[in-house]
mmCIF file of C-alpha atoms in Angstrom:
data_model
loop_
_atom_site.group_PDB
_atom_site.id
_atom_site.type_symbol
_atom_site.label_atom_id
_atom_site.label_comp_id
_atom_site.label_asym_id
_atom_site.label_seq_id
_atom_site.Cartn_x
_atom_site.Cartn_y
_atom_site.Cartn_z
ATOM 1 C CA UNK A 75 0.000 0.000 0.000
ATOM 2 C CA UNK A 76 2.684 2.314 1.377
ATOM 3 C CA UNK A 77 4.502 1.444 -2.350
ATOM 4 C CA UNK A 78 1.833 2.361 -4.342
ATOM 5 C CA UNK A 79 1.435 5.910 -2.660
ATOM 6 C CA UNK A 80 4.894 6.549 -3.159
ATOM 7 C CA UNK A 81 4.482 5.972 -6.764
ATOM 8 C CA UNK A 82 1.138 7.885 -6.917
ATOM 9 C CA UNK A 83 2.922 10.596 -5.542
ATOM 10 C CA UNK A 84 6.076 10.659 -7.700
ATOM 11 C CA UNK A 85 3.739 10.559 -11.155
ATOM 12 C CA UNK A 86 1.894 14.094 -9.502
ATOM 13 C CA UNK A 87 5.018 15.556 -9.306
ATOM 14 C CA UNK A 88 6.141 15.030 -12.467
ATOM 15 C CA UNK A 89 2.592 15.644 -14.046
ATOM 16 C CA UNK A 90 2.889 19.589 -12.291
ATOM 17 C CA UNK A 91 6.004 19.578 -13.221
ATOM 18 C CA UNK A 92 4.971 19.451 -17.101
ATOM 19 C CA UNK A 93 1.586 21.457 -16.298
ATOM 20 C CA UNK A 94 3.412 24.272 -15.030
ATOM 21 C CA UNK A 95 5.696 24.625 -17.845
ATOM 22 C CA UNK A 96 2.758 23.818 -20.341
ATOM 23 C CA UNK A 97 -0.628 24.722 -18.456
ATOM 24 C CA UNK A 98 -2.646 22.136 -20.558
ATOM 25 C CA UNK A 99 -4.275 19.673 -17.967
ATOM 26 C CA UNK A 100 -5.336 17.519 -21.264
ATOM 27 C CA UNK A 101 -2.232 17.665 -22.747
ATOM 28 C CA UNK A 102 -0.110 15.865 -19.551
ATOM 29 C CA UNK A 103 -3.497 13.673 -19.126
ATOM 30 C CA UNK A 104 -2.790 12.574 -22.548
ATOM 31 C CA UNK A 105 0.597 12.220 -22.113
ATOM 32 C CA UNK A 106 0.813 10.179 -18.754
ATOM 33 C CA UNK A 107 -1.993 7.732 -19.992
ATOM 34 C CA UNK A 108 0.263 5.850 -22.062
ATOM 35 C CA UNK A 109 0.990 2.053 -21.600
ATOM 36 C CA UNK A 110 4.668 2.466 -20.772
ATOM 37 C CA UNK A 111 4.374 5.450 -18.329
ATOM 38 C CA UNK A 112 4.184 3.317 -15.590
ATOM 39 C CA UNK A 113 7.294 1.698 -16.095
ATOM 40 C CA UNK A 114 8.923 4.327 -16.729
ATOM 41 C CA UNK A 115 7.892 6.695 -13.942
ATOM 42 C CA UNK A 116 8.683 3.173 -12.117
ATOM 43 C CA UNK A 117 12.437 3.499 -13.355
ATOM 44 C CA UNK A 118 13.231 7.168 -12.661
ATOM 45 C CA UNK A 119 12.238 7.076 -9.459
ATOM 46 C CA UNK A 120 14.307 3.417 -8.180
ATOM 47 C CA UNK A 121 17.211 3.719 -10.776
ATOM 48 C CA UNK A 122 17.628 7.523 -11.895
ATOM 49 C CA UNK A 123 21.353 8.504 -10.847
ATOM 50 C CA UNK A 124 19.748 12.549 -10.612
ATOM 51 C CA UNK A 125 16.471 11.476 -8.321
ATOM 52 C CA UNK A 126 18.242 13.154 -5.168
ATOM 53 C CA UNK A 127 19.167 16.510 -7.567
ATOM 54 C CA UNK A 128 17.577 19.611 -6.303
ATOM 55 C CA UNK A 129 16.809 19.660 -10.037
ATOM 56 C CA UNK A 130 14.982 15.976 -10.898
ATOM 57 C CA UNK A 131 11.673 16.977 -11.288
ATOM 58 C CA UNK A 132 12.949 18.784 -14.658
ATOM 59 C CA UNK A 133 15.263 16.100 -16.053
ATOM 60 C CA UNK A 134 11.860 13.731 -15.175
ATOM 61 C CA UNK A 135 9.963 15.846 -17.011
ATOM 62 C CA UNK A 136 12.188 16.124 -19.730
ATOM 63 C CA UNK A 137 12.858 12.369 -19.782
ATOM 64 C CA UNK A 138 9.096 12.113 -20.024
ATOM 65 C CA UNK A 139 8.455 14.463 -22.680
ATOM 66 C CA UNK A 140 11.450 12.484 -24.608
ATOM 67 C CA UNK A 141 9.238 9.715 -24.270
ATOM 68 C CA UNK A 142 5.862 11.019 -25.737
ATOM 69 C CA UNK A 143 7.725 12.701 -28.804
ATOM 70 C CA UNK A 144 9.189 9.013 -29.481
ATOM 71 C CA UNK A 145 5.728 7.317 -28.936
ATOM 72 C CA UNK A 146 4.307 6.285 -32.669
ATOM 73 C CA UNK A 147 0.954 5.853 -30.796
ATOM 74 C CA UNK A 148 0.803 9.154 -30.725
ATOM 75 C CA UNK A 149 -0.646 11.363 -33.693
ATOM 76 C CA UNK A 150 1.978 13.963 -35.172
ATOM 77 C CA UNK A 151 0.161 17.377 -33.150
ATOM 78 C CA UNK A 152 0.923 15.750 -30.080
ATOM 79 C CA UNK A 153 4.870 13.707 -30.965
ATOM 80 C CA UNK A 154 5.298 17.717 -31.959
ATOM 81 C CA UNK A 155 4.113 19.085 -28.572
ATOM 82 C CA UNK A 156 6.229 17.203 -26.875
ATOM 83 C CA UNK A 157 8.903 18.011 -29.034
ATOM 84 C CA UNK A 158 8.632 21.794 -28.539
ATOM 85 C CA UNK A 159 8.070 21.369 -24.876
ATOM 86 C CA UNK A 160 11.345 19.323 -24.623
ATOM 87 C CA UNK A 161 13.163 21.940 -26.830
ATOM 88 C CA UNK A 162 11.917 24.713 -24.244
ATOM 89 C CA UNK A 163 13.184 22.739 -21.281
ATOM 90 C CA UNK A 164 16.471 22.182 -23.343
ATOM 91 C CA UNK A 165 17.224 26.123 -24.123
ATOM 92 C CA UNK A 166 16.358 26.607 -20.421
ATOM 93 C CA UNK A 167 19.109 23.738 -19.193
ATOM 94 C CA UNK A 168 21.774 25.777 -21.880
ATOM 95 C CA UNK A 169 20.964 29.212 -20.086
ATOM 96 C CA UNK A 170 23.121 27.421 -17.471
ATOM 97 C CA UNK A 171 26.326 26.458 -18.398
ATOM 98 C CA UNK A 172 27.486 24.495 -15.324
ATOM 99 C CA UNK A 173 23.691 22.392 -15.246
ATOM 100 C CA UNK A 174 24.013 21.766 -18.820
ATOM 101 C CA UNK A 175 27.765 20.310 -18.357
ATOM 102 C CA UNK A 176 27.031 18.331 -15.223
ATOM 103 C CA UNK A 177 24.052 16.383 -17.164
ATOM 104 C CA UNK A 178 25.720 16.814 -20.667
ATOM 105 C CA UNK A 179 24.958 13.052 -21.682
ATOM 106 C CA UNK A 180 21.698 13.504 -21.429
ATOM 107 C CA UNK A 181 20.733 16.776 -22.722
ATOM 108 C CA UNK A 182 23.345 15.298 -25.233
ATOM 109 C CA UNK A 183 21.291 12.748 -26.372
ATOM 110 C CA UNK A 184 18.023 14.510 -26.023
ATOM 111 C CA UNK A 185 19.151 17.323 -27.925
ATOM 112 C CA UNK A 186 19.851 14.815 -30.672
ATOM 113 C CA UNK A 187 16.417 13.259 -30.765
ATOM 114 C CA UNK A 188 14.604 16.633 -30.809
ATOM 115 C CA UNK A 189 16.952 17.281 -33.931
ATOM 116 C CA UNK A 190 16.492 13.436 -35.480
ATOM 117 C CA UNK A 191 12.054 13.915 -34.822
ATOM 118 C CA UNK A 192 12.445 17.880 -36.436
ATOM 119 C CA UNK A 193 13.805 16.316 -39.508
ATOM 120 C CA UNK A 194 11.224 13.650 -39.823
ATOM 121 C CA UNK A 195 8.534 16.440 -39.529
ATOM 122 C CA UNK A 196 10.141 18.281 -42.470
ATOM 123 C CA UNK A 197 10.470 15.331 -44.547
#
């Protein structure tokens, strides 16, 4: 019981997290109602080497934002929102040279999705 509430509790904070930098209720609903957002709410909170960073609840969200841009399940309008949300967070991160360096793999890597899914969208 005690585990479920903790895991409950960890999916709000990462759904405010993306409401407050979005403000669309339907949007996050949308986006945390996918199969695999359990599991991998489930892994950031256990195994994510950042979960005790003052900062987490932005690397979650942009994990999770990573995650709905790479979902085929979703139509293109919403792969896209995610996309431009994750973008956002990623300009933000770069304002600060020292955050961006200390987590450079994986703004790294997200940084290179966001430009991999842009292409598609042109193409």
């Amino acid at each position: 019981m005690f585990g479920r509430m903790k895991r409950k509790m960890f999916a709000a904070k990462v759904m405010a997290e993306i409401k407050a930098q979005t403000g669309n209720q339907e949007f996050v609903d949308r986006l945390f109602s996918t199969d695999w957002t359990e599991e991998q709410l489930e892994h950031l909170r256990k195994h994510a080497y950042y979960r005790k960073d003052s900062a987490a609840s932005f690397l979650y969200g942009c994990h999770m934002l990573h995650q709905g841009m790479l979902d085929d399940g979703f139509d293109t309008e919403m792969r896209a929102a995610c996309c431009y949300f994750l973008t956002d967070r990623l300009r933000k991160a770069n304002t600060n040279p020292q955050f961006w360096q200390q987590h450079i793999l994986i703004f790294g890597n997200l940084n290179d999705a966001v430009m991999q899914f842009s292409e598609q969208l042109q193409s």
